[in-house]
Amino acid sequence: MKIKAHQLIESIEFKKLVRIRWTVSFVLLFFLFLNYYGFILIIALKKDWVTQKLGNGNYGLYAGASVILFSWFLTFVYVFWANRYYDQEVEVLKSKLESEAK
Amino acid sequence: MESSLGQPNFISVLFFVIFVVLTLGITYWAAKKTKTSSEFYAAGRSITGFQNGLALSGDFMSAASFLGISGMVALKGYDGIIYAVGWLVGWPALMFLLAEPLRNLGKYTFADVLAFRLKQKPIRIVASIGGILVTITYSIAQIVGSGKLINLMFGLPYELAVVIVGGVMLMYVLFGGMIATTWVQIIKACLLLFGVTLLVILSLAQFGFSLENLFSEVETKFGRTALEPGGFAASPIDSISLGLALMFGLLGLPHILMRFYTVPDAKEARKSVAYATTFIGYFYIIIPIVGFAAAVLIGREQIAGIDKGGNMAAALLAELLGGTPFLGFIAAVAFATILAVVAGLTLAAASTISHDLYFNVFTEGKATEKEQVSVAKKATVVFSVVSILLGILFKDQNVAFMVGLAFAIAASGNFPALILSILWKNFSTLGGVFSILIGSVSATLFIIFSPTVWVDVFKFDQAIFPLKNPAIVSMSLAFLSAFIFSKLFPDENATARFESEKVRVYLGIGAE
């Protein structure tokens, strides 16, 4: 059954899509904040944690690289989710829409 | 070690000339394709996600990151790493919050997104002010940096260097528009990634390809403290404020945001960010190795002797490890880097002037394609001349605060209004106008009253505003004023249009 844009926005599927989209975004953003500001705050407040030796270097040296790697990983989680789930849902919803919206 | 830095060096000039000739060739090719405004501003939406990812990283990895961060690690050790990390973390945020909505809502500039359901005239005028403030401060910082760099590397006079950078960049943008600018960014990103990788491999070869050996050498030469955080950690609020500016500043930089209109759809926009994050992350992970290796192999005194800020650490290391040819290559890459970033900024400013101000405000959308492109070209010339002149005027100024200012205005002026227009149904025109104005003006004033300018530049004893970067305060003010003015002056049209905005944001229906 084809529906109009207004009906689509009121539909449960669309509302669910919007909700999931921002839930995923904000959960990932939360981890990004935890990752980066956690790193900054540990350096500022618990400096002795990062100065502990690890080989000839210390934890802080590897922590810097890990923060970058983890941020990179988060973007790939998002892409994976978007390709697997979001795009499919968008296609389903688009096919329900009457062509006048274009 | 005897360095040939500062002498006009045949090989580096040769590399640079090859780069310029090659890219001008591309500009010539692009010029033939650039006729409509969509081709001029958005490369006809024909760039793939991979290409755009490279171009985005080309736009973002400025000379400040390449030379500045390696120099900071060389002279200050660990604190440089903290800074490098801060430059990456905005990219995932850009992906989660803005990449898809931007592509689905806008045509050429970020103001398109704001103007989608708010009143065109006021919002475009104010958004242009915010956008141009960011681009002009960021390009002055780049131009002043480039002048000094060329001066140090080739021994050319400062003013001549600035005119060369300005002139070449003007040709890219004027004749080739976004197509040429994109390819300049791509070539530059590849050269930079290749150059830094080679530098890291050659450096590690000196330490038996072991990071452990490098760290132990750093420790024996400069003591344990070189590997540990120092002054950066002194004030946590300051560090968090800087972090906010770096992270959300990215989400308000006009020249980065406009790159999302060069790809065909939201999926490619998403891919662009994924590739850009990969390249930029790789770059910031390996750049500290260059800094540490330079400190050990060349010595801090010698690096600081040539340039107090340590900006020549990477160049000196290249010369030591690969002789004059490698120095020439790295010098040319650094020059190309500045050229590419400034070209992107110029195009962003020209688009704002012609698309937002001339087309949408001044002629109320009635200008023809031809008129639009012609105004965009005139705006390019004016913006280039103004930034070259300001670059010469600001010759002896510290440019670090200008980069800080550009990011603070972007984070406080542009980002809050942008995200609220996508997420908040009751966001109103006046809410948007005041959010942008209060955000940009407070960020600018706080920077002037901060220790960076009030004490370091104006030489007063005490700063009026205690933080070095104001983002934490000015961003809050921007969000707060958006909220208060939207509640006081609601905008029924904007609320009503939120529905059609939603169809476009989430499903991409109707996006060009």
Coordinates of C-alpha atoms in Angstrom, one line a residue:
Chain A
M1 CA 0.0 0.0 0.0
K2 CA 1.3 3.4 -1.0
I3 CA 1.1 6.3 1.5
K4 CA 1.7 10.0 1.6
A5 CA 4.7 11.7 3.2
H6 CA 2.6 13.0 6.1
Q7 CA 1.3 9.5 6.9
L8 CA 4.7 8.1 6.6
I9 CA 6.2 10.4 9.2
E10 CA 3.3 9.5 11.6
S11 CA 3.9 5.8 11.0
I12 CA 5.4 3.6 13.6
E13 CA 8.1 2.3 11.3
F14 CA 9.3 5.8 10.6
K15 CA 9.3 6.9 14.2
K16 CA 11.2 3.7 15.1
L17 CA 13.8 4.4 12.4
V18 CA 14.4 7.9 13.6
R19 CA 14.6 6.8 17.2
I20 CA 17.0 4.0 16.5
R21 CA 19.1 6.3 14.3
W22 CA 19.7 8.8 17.1
T23 CA 20.0 6.1 19.7
V24 CA 22.9 4.5 17.8
S25 CA 24.4 8.0 17.2
F26 CA 24.2 9.1 20.8
V27 CA 25.4 5.8 22.2
L28 CA 28.4 5.9 19.9
L29 CA 29.0 9.6 20.8
F30 CA 28.9 8.7 24.4
F31 CA 31.6 6.1 23.9
L32 CA 33.6 8.6 22.0
F33 CA 33.3 11.1 24.8
L34 CA 34.2 8.5 27.4
N35 CA 37.2 7.5 25.3
Y36 CA 38.6 11.0 24.6
Y37 CA 37.6 13.0 27.7
G38 CA 38.5 10.0 29.8
F39 CA 42.0 10.1 28.3
I40 CA 42.3 13.9 28.9
L41 CA 41.0 13.6 32.5
I42 CA 43.2 10.7 33.4
I43 CA 46.2 12.7 32.2
A44 CA 45.1 15.7 34.2
L45 CA 44.0 14.0 37.4
K46 CA 45.6 10.6 37.6
K47 CA 48.9 11.3 35.9
D48 CA 50.7 8.4 37.6
W49 CA 48.5 5.9 35.8
V50 CA 49.9 6.9 32.4
T51 CA 53.5 7.3 33.6
Q52 CA 53.7 3.7 34.6
K53 CA 56.3 1.8 32.6
L54 CA 55.3 -0.5 29.8
G55 CA 58.5 -1.9 28.2
N56 CA 60.7 1.1 27.6
G57 CA 57.7 3.3 27.0
N58 CA 54.7 3.8 29.3
Y59 CA 51.0 3.3 29.3
G60 CA 50.4 6.8 28.2
L61 CA 52.2 6.4 24.9
Y62 CA 50.1 3.5 23.9
A63 CA 46.9 5.1 25.3
G64 CA 47.3 8.0 22.9
A65 CA 47.4 5.6 19.9
S66 CA 44.5 3.5 21.4
V67 CA 42.2 6.5 21.7
I68 CA 42.7 7.1 18.0
L69 CA 42.2 3.4 17.2
F70 CA 39.1 3.2 19.3
S71 CA 37.6 6.4 17.7
W72 CA 38.3 4.8 14.3
F73 CA 36.7 1.6 15.4
L74 CA 33.5 3.5 16.5
T75 CA 33.1 5.1 13.0
F76 CA 33.3 1.6 11.5
V77 CA 30.7 0.3 13.9
Y78 CA 28.4 3.1 12.6
V79 CA 29.1 2.3 9.0
F80 CA 28.5 -1.4 9.6
W81 CA 25.2 -0.6 11.3
A82 CA 24.2 1.9 8.6
N83 CA 24.9 -0.4 5.7
R84 CA 23.4 -3.5 7.4
Y85 CA 20.3 -2.0 9.0
Y86 CA 19.6 1.7 8.3
D87 CA 19.9 1.6 4.5
Q88 CA 17.6 -1.4 4.2
E89 CA 15.0 0.2 6.4
V90 CA 15.2 3.4 4.4
E91 CA 14.6 1.4 1.2
V92 CA 11.6 -0.3 2.6
L93 CA 10.1 3.0 3.8
K94 CA 10.8 4.7 0.5
S95 CA 9.1 2.0 -1.5
K96 CA 5.9 2.6 0.6
L97 CA 5.8 6.2 -0.3
E98 CA 3.7 7.6 -3.1
S99 CA 5.8 9.0 -6.0
E100 CA 4.4 12.5 -5.6
A101 CA 6.9 13.2 -2.8
K102 CA 9.6 13.3 -5.4
Chain B
M1 CA 74.9 18.4 11.1
E2 CA 75.2 21.1 8.4
S3 CA 71.8 21.9 7.0
S4 CA 71.0 23.3 3.6
L5 CA 67.7 24.6 4.9
G6 CA 67.0 28.2 4.0
Q7 CA 69.0 28.1 0.7
P8 CA 67.2 28.0 -2.5
N9 CA 67.6 24.3 -3.3
F10 CA 67.3 23.1 -6.8
I11 CA 65.6 19.9 -6.1
S12 CA 63.0 21.3 -3.8
V13 CA 62.2 24.0 -6.3
L14 CA 62.0 21.3 -9.0
F15 CA 59.6 19.1 -6.9
F16 CA 57.4 22.2 -6.2
V17 CA 57.3 23.2 -9.9
I18 CA 56.3 19.6 -10.9
F19 CA 53.5 19.7 -8.3
V20 CA 52.2 23.1 -9.5
V21 CA 52.4 22.2 -13.2
L22 CA 50.7 18.9 -12.6
T23 CA 47.9 20.5 -10.6
L24 CA 47.5 23.4 -13.0
G25 CA 47.1 20.8 -15.8
I26 CA 44.3 19.3 -13.8
T27 CA 42.8 22.8 -13.4
Y28 CA 42.9 23.2 -17.1
W29 CA 41.1 19.9 -17.6
A30 CA 38.6 20.8 -14.9
A31 CA 38.0 24.3 -16.3
K32 CA 36.5 22.8 -19.4
K33 CA 34.1 20.8 -17.3
T34 CA 33.1 23.6 -15.0
K35 CA 30.2 25.5 -16.4
T36 CA 27.2 25.2 -14.1
S37 CA 27.1 26.3 -10.5
S38 CA 26.7 22.7 -9.4
E39 CA 30.0 21.9 -11.1
F40 CA 31.7 25.0 -9.7
Y41 CA 30.6 24.5 -6.0
A42 CA 30.1 20.7 -5.8
A43 CA 32.1 19.1 -8.7
G44 CA 28.8 18.1 -10.2
R45 CA 28.3 15.7 -7.3
S46 CA 30.5 13.2 -9.2
I47 CA 33.2 12.5 -6.5
T48 CA 33.2 9.0 -5.1
G49 CA 33.3 8.3 -1.3
F50 CA 36.9 7.1 -1.5
Q51 CA 38.1 10.2 -3.5
N52 CA 36.1 12.5 -1.1
G53 CA 37.7 10.7 1.9
L54 CA 41.1 11.5 0.5
A55 CA 40.1 15.0 -0.3
L56 CA 38.7 15.5 3.2
S57 CA 41.9 14.4 4.8
G58 CA 43.7 16.7 2.4
D59 CA 41.6 19.6 3.5
F60 CA 42.1 18.8 7.2
M61 CA 45.8 17.7 7.5
S62 CA 47.2 21.2 7.4
A63 CA 50.8 22.2 7.7
A64 CA 50.1 23.0 11.3
S65 CA 49.4 19.3 11.9
F66 CA 52.3 18.0 9.9
L67 CA 55.1 20.4 10.9
G68 CA 53.5 21.7 14.1
I69 CA 52.7 18.4 15.8
S70 CA 56.0 16.7 14.9
G71 CA 57.8 19.8 16.1
M72 CA 55.8 19.8 19.3
V73 CA 56.6 16.2 20.0
A74 CA 60.3 16.8 19.2
L75 CA 60.6 19.8 21.7
K76 CA 58.0 19.0 24.3
G77 CA 57.6 15.2 24.1
Y78 CA 54.4 13.7 25.2
D79 CA 52.2 16.8 25.2
G80 CA 52.4 16.8 21.4
I81 CA 50.7 13.4 21.4
I82 CA 47.7 14.7 23.4
Y83 CA 47.3 17.4 20.8
A84 CA 47.5 14.9 17.9
V85 CA 44.7 12.8 19.5
G86 CA 42.5 15.8 19.8
W87 CA 42.7 16.5 16.1
L88 CA 41.2 13.1 15.2
V89 CA 38.2 12.7 17.6
G90 CA 35.9 15.2 15.7
W91 CA 35.6 12.8 12.8
P92 CA 33.5 10.1 14.4
A93 CA 31.3 12.9 15.8
L94 CA 30.9 14.3 12.4
M95 CA 29.8 10.9 11.1
F96 CA 27.3 10.2 13.9
L97 CA 25.7 13.7 13.9
L98 CA 26.0 15.5 10.6
A99 CA 27.4 13.6 7.6
E100 CA 24.1 12.2 6.3
P101 CA 21.7 15.0 7.2
L102 CA 24.1 17.5 5.6
R103 CA 24.2 15.6 2.4
N104 CA 20.4 15.1 2.3
L105 CA 19.5 18.7 3.2
G106 CA 22.0 21.0 1.6
K107 CA 23.0 22.0 -1.9
Y108 CA 26.3 23.9 -1.6
T109 CA 26.9 25.4 1.8
F110 CA 26.1 24.6 5.4
A111 CA 23.7 27.6 5.5
D112 CA 21.4 25.6 3.1
V113 CA 20.7 23.2 6.0
L114 CA 19.8 26.0 8.4
A115 CA 17.7 27.8 5.7
F116 CA 15.8 24.7 4.9
R117 CA 12.9 25.5 7.3
L118 CA 14.0 28.8 8.8
K119 CA 13.5 32.2 7.2
Q120 CA 16.0 32.5 4.3
K121 CA 17.2 36.1 4.6
P122 CA 18.1 36.6 8.3
I123 CA 19.5 33.1 8.7
R124 CA 21.7 33.2 5.6
I125 CA 23.1 36.6 6.4
V126 CA 24.1 35.6 9.9
A127 CA 25.3 32.1 8.8
S128 CA 27.5 33.8 6.2
I129 CA 29.0 36.1 8.8
G130 CA 29.9 33.1 11.0
G131 CA 31.2 31.1 8.0
I132 CA 33.4 33.9 6.6
L133 CA 34.8 34.7 10.0
V134 CA 36.0 31.1 10.3
T135 CA 37.4 30.9 6.8
I136 CA 39.2 34.2 7.0
T137 CA 40.9 33.6 10.3
Y138 CA 41.8 30.1 9.3
S139 CA 43.3 31.2 6.0
I140 CA 45.2 34.0 7.6
A141 CA 46.8 31.5 9.9
Q142 CA 47.7 29.2 7.0
I143 CA 49.1 32.0 4.9
V144 CA 51.2 33.5 7.6
G145 CA 52.5 30.0 8.5
S146 CA 53.3 29.4 4.8
G147 CA 55.2 32.6 4.4
K148 CA 57.4 31.8 7.4
L149 CA 57.8 28.2 6.2
I150 CA 58.9 29.2 2.7
N151 CA 61.2 31.8 4.2
L152 CA 62.9 29.1 6.3
M153 CA 63.0 26.4 3.7
F154 CA 63.8 28.2 0.5
G155 CA 65.1 31.5 1.7
L156 CA 62.5 33.4 -0.4
P157 CA 61.2 36.7 1.0
Y158 CA 58.0 36.4 3.1
E159 CA 55.9 38.7 0.9
L160 CA 56.9 36.9 -2.3
A161 CA 56.0 33.5 -0.8
V162 CA 52.6 34.8 0.2
V163 CA 51.9 36.1 -3.2
I164 CA 53.0 32.8 -4.8
V165 CA 50.7 30.8 -2.6
G166 CA 47.8 33.2 -3.1
G167 CA 48.3 33.4 -6.9
V168 CA 48.5 29.6 -7.5
M169 CA 45.5 28.9 -5.2
L170 CA 43.5 31.6 -7.0
M171 CA 44.1 29.9 -10.3
Y172 CA 42.9 26.5 -9.0
V173 CA 39.7 27.9 -7.6
L174 CA 39.0 30.5 -10.3
F175 CA 39.3 28.2 -13.3
G176 CA 38.7 24.7 -11.9
G177 CA 36.3 25.3 -9.1
M178 CA 35.5 22.3 -6.9
I179 CA 36.7 19.7 -9.4
A180 CA 40.2 21.1 -9.5
T181 CA 40.3 21.9 -5.8
T182 CA 39.2 18.3 -5.0
W183 CA 42.0 16.8 -7.2
V184 CA 44.6 19.2 -5.6
Q185 CA 43.5 17.9 -2.2
I186 CA 43.7 14.3 -3.3
I187 CA 47.2 14.6 -4.8
K188 CA 48.4 16.5 -1.7
A189 CA 46.9 13.9 0.7
C190 CA 48.7 11.1 -1.2
L191 CA 52.0 12.9 -1.2
L192 CA 51.7 13.8 2.5
L193 CA 50.8 10.3 3.5
F194 CA 53.6 8.8 1.4
G195 CA 56.1 11.4 2.6
V196 CA 55.4 10.8 6.3
T197 CA 55.3 7.0 5.9
L198 CA 58.7 7.1 4.3
L199 CA 60.0 9.4 7.0
V200 CA 58.8 7.0 9.7
I201 CA 60.3 3.9 8.0
L202 CA 63.7 5.6 7.5
S203 CA 63.6 6.9 11.1
L204 CA 62.7 3.5 12.6
A205 CA 65.4 1.9 10.5
Q206 CA 67.9 3.9 12.7
F207 CA 66.5 2.1 15.8
G208 CA 66.4 -1.4 14.4
F209 CA 62.6 -1.0 13.6
S210 CA 61.8 -1.1 17.3
L211 CA 59.7 1.5 19.1
E212 CA 61.2 0.2 22.3
N213 CA 64.7 1.3 21.2
L214 CA 63.4 4.7 20.1
F215 CA 61.7 5.2 23.5
S216 CA 64.8 4.2 25.4
E217 CA 67.0 6.5 23.4
V218 CA 64.5 9.4 24.1
E219 CA 64.8 8.5 27.8
T220 CA 68.6 8.4 27.9
K221 CA 68.8 11.7 26.0
F222 CA 66.1 13.8 27.6
G223 CA 65.1 11.9 30.7
R224 CA 61.9 10.1 31.6
T225 CA 59.8 13.4 31.5
A226 CA 60.0 13.6 27.7
L227 CA 57.7 10.5 27.6
E228 CA 55.3 11.8 30.2
P229 CA 52.6 14.5 30.1
G230 CA 53.8 17.9 31.3
G231 CA 52.2 21.4 31.2
F232 CA 49.3 20.4 29.1
A233 CA 47.7 18.5 32.1
A234 CA 48.0 21.5 34.4
S235 CA 44.4 22.7 34.0
P236 CA 41.7 20.1 33.3
I237 CA 39.0 22.6 32.4
D238 CA 41.3 24.2 29.9
S239 CA 42.1 20.9 28.3
I240 CA 38.4 19.9 28.1
S241 CA 37.6 23.3 26.6
L242 CA 40.3 22.9 24.0
G243 CA 39.1 19.3 23.3
L244 CA 35.5 20.6 22.7
A245 CA 36.8 23.3 20.3
L246 CA 38.8 20.7 18.4
M247 CA 36.0 18.1 18.3
F248 CA 33.0 20.4 17.5
G249 CA 35.0 22.9 15.6
L250 CA 35.4 20.4 12.8
L251 CA 31.6 20.1 12.7
G252 CA 31.4 23.8 11.9
L253 CA 34.3 24.3 9.4
P254 CA 32.6 25.5 6.2
H255 CA 35.3 24.1 3.9
I256 CA 35.0 20.6 5.4
L257 CA 31.2 20.7 5.5
M258 CA 30.9 21.7 1.8
R259 CA 32.8 18.7 0.7
F260 CA 29.7 16.6 1.6
Y261 CA 27.9 18.1 -1.4
T262 CA 30.4 16.7 -3.9
V263 CA 29.3 13.1 -3.4
P264 CA 26.1 11.7 -5.0
D265 CA 24.2 10.5 -1.9
A266 CA 24.2 10.0 1.9
K267 CA 25.8 6.6 1.5
E268 CA 28.9 8.0 -0.2
A269 CA 29.0 10.8 2.4
R270 CA 29.2 8.1 5.1
K271 CA 32.0 6.3 3.2
S272 CA 33.9 9.6 2.8
V273 CA 34.0 10.1 6.6
A274 CA 35.1 6.4 7.1
Y275 CA 38.0 6.8 4.6
A276 CA 38.9 10.2 6.0
T277 CA 39.0 8.9 9.6
T278 CA 41.2 6.0 8.5
F279 CA 43.8 8.2 6.7
I280 CA 43.8 10.9 9.3
G281 CA 44.0 8.4 12.2
Y282 CA 46.9 6.7 10.6
F283 CA 48.6 10.0 10.1
Y284 CA 48.2 11.1 13.7
I285 CA 49.3 7.8 15.1
I286 CA 52.6 7.8 13.2
I287 CA 53.4 11.6 13.3
P288 CA 54.7 11.4 16.9
I289 CA 57.4 8.9 15.8
V290 CA 58.8 11.6 13.5
G291 CA 58.9 14.0 16.4
F292 CA 60.7 11.6 18.8
A293 CA 63.1 10.5 16.1
A294 CA 64.0 14.1 15.2
A295 CA 64.6 14.9 18.9
V296 CA 67.0 11.9 19.3
L297 CA 68.8 12.1 15.9
I298 CA 69.1 15.9 15.5
G299 CA 68.7 17.2 19.0
R300 CA 66.3 19.7 20.6
E301 CA 68.7 22.6 20.6
Q302 CA 69.4 22.4 16.9
I303 CA 65.7 22.1 16.0
A304 CA 64.8 25.1 18.2
G305 CA 67.9 27.0 16.9
I306 CA 66.4 27.1 13.4
D307 CA 62.8 27.7 14.5
K308 CA 61.7 28.3 18.1
G309 CA 58.4 26.6 17.5
G310 CA 60.1 23.4 16.3
N311 CA 58.3 23.6 13.0
M312 CA 61.4 22.5 11.1
A313 CA 61.9 19.2 12.9
A314 CA 60.4 17.0 10.1
A315 CA 62.3 18.9 7.4
L316 CA 65.6 18.5 9.3
L317 CA 65.0 14.8 9.9
A318 CA 64.2 14.3 6.2
E319 CA 67.5 15.9 5.2
L320 CA 69.4 13.8 7.7
L321 CA 67.9 10.5 6.6
G322 CA 67.5 11.1 2.9
G323 CA 69.7 14.0 2.0
T324 CA 68.8 17.0 -0.1
P325 CA 66.4 15.2 -2.4
F326 CA 64.2 14.0 0.5
L327 CA 64.4 17.5 2.1
G328 CA 63.3 18.9 -1.2
F329 CA 60.4 16.5 -1.4
I330 CA 59.2 17.2 2.1
A331 CA 59.5 20.9 1.6
A332 CA 57.5 20.7 -1.6
V333 CA 54.9 18.6 0.2
A334 CA 54.6 21.2 3.0
F335 CA 54.2 23.9 0.4
A336 CA 51.5 21.9 -1.4
T337 CA 49.7 21.2 1.8
I338 CA 49.3 24.9 2.5
L339 CA 48.3 25.6 -1.0
A340 CA 45.6 22.9 -1.0
V341 CA 44.1 24.0 2.4
V342 CA 43.9 27.6 1.4
A343 CA 42.3 26.7 -1.9
G344 CA 39.6 24.8 -0.1
L345 CA 39.0 27.7 2.3
T346 CA 38.8 30.2 -0.6
L347 CA 36.2 28.1 -2.4
A348 CA 34.1 27.8 0.8
A349 CA 34.2 31.6 1.3
A350 CA 33.4 32.2 -2.4
S351 CA 30.4 29.8 -2.2
T352 CA 29.0 31.6 0.9
I353 CA 29.3 35.0 -0.7
S354 CA 27.8 34.0 -4.1
H355 CA 25.3 31.3 -3.1
D356 CA 24.1 32.5 0.3
L357 CA 24.4 36.2 0.1
Y358 CA 24.1 37.1 -3.6
F359 CA 21.9 34.3 -4.9
N360 CA 19.5 33.7 -2.0
V361 CA 19.5 37.0 -0.2
F362 CA 20.3 39.7 -2.7
T363 CA 18.5 38.4 -5.8
E364 CA 16.1 36.2 -3.8
G365 CA 16.9 33.1 -6.0
K366 CA 16.4 34.9 -9.3
A367 CA 20.0 34.9 -10.6
T368 CA 20.8 32.8 -13.6
E369 CA 23.4 30.0 -13.6
K370 CA 25.8 32.2 -15.5
E371 CA 25.4 35.1 -13.1
Q372 CA 26.0 32.9 -10.1
V373 CA 29.2 31.4 -11.4
S374 CA 30.4 34.8 -12.4
V375 CA 29.7 36.2 -8.9
A376 CA 31.4 33.2 -7.4
K377 CA 34.5 33.9 -9.5
K378 CA 34.6 37.6 -8.5
A379 CA 34.1 36.6 -4.9
T380 CA 37.1 34.2 -5.2
V381 CA 39.3 37.0 -6.5
V382 CA 38.2 39.5 -3.8
F383 CA 38.6 36.9 -1.0
S384 CA 42.1 35.9 -2.3
V385 CA 43.3 39.4 -2.5
V386 CA 42.0 40.3 1.0
S387 CA 43.5 37.2 2.5
I388 CA 46.9 37.8 0.8
L389 CA 46.9 41.4 2.1
L390 CA 45.9 40.4 5.6
G391 CA 48.5 37.7 5.5
I392 CA 51.2 40.3 4.8
L393 CA 49.7 42.6 7.5
F394 CA 49.8 39.9 10.1
K395 CA 53.3 38.9 9.2
D396 CA 54.8 38.9 12.7
Q397 CA 51.7 37.8 14.6
N398 CA 51.5 34.6 16.5
V399 CA 49.2 32.5 14.4
A400 CA 48.4 29.8 17.0
F401 CA 45.6 32.0 18.4
M402 CA 44.1 32.4 15.0
V403 CA 43.7 28.7 14.5
G404 CA 42.2 28.5 18.0
L405 CA 39.9 31.4 17.1
A406 CA 38.8 29.7 13.9
F407 CA 37.9 26.4 15.7
A408 CA 36.3 28.2 18.6
I409 CA 34.0 30.3 16.3
A410 CA 33.2 27.2 14.3
A411 CA 32.3 25.2 17.4
S412 CA 30.3 27.9 19.0
G413 CA 28.8 29.9 16.1
N414 CA 28.1 27.3 13.5
F415 CA 27.8 23.9 15.1
P416 CA 25.0 24.5 17.7
A417 CA 22.6 26.1 15.2
L418 CA 23.4 23.4 12.7
I419 CA 22.6 20.5 15.0
L420 CA 19.6 22.1 16.5
S421 CA 18.0 22.8 13.1
I422 CA 18.2 19.0 12.4
L423 CA 17.1 17.7 15.8
W424 CA 14.8 20.3 17.4
K425 CA 11.3 20.8 16.1
N426 CA 10.8 24.1 17.9
F427 CA 14.0 25.7 16.7
S428 CA 13.0 29.1 15.4
T429 CA 14.6 31.7 13.1
L430 CA 15.5 34.1 15.8
G431 CA 16.8 31.2 17.9
G432 CA 19.2 30.4 15.0
V433 CA 20.2 34.0 14.5
F434 CA 21.0 34.7 18.1
S435 CA 22.7 31.3 18.6
I436 CA 25.1 32.1 15.7
L437 CA 25.7 35.7 16.7
I438 CA 26.1 35.1 20.4
G439 CA 28.3 32.0 19.8
S440 CA 30.7 33.7 17.4
V441 CA 30.9 37.0 19.2
S442 CA 31.4 35.5 22.6
A443 CA 34.1 33.1 21.2
T444 CA 35.9 36.0 19.6
L445 CA 35.7 38.3 22.7
F446 CA 36.8 35.5 25.1
I447 CA 39.8 34.7 22.9
I448 CA 40.8 38.4 22.9
F449 CA 40.5 38.5 26.7
S450 CA 42.2 35.1 27.2
P451 CA 45.8 34.6 28.3
T452 CA 46.7 33.8 24.7
V453 CA 46.0 37.3 23.4
W454 CA 45.5 39.6 26.4
V455 CA 48.8 38.4 28.1
D456 CA 50.9 37.0 25.2
V457 CA 50.1 39.5 22.5
F458 CA 48.9 42.7 24.4
K459 CA 51.3 42.1 27.3
F460 CA 48.9 42.8 30.1
D461 CA 49.7 41.2 33.4
Q462 CA 46.4 39.3 34.0
A463 CA 43.9 37.9 31.6
I464 CA 40.3 38.9 32.0
F465 CA 39.0 35.5 30.8
P466 CA 40.9 32.7 32.5
L467 CA 40.7 29.9 29.9
K468 CA 43.0 29.6 26.9
N469 CA 40.2 28.3 24.7
P470 CA 36.7 29.5 25.4
A471 CA 34.7 26.8 23.7
I472 CA 33.2 25.3 26.9
V473 CA 31.7 28.7 27.8
S474 CA 30.9 30.1 24.3
M475 CA 29.3 26.8 23.1
S476 CA 27.1 26.7 26.2
L477 CA 26.1 30.3 25.6
A478 CA 25.2 29.5 22.0
F479 CA 23.0 26.5 23.0
L480 CA 21.4 28.6 25.8
S481 CA 20.5 31.5 23.5
A482 CA 19.2 29.1 20.8
F483 CA 16.8 27.7 23.5
I484 CA 15.8 31.0 25.0
F485 CA 15.1 32.9 21.8
S486 CA 13.3 29.9 20.2
K487 CA 11.0 29.8 23.2
L488 CA 10.5 33.6 23.3
F489 CA 10.0 33.9 19.5
P490 CA 8.6 30.7 18.2
D491 CA 8.4 30.3 14.4
E492 CA 5.3 28.4 13.3
N493 CA 6.5 28.0 9.7
A494 CA 9.7 26.4 10.9
T495 CA 7.8 24.0 13.1
A496 CA 5.4 23.1 10.3
R497 CA 8.3 22.5 7.8
F498 CA 10.0 20.2 10.2
E499 CA 8.0 17.3 8.8
S500 CA 9.2 17.7 5.2
E501 CA 12.7 18.2 6.6
K502 CA 12.4 14.9 8.3
V503 CA 11.5 13.0 5.1
R504 CA 14.6 14.4 3.6
V505 CA 17.0 14.0 6.5
Y506 CA 16.2 10.3 7.1
L507 CA 15.2 9.0 3.7
G508 CA 17.1 11.4 1.4
I509 CA 14.0 12.0 -0.7
G510 CA 14.2 15.2 -2.7
A511 CA 18.0 15.6 -2.1
E512 CA 19.7 16.9 -5.1

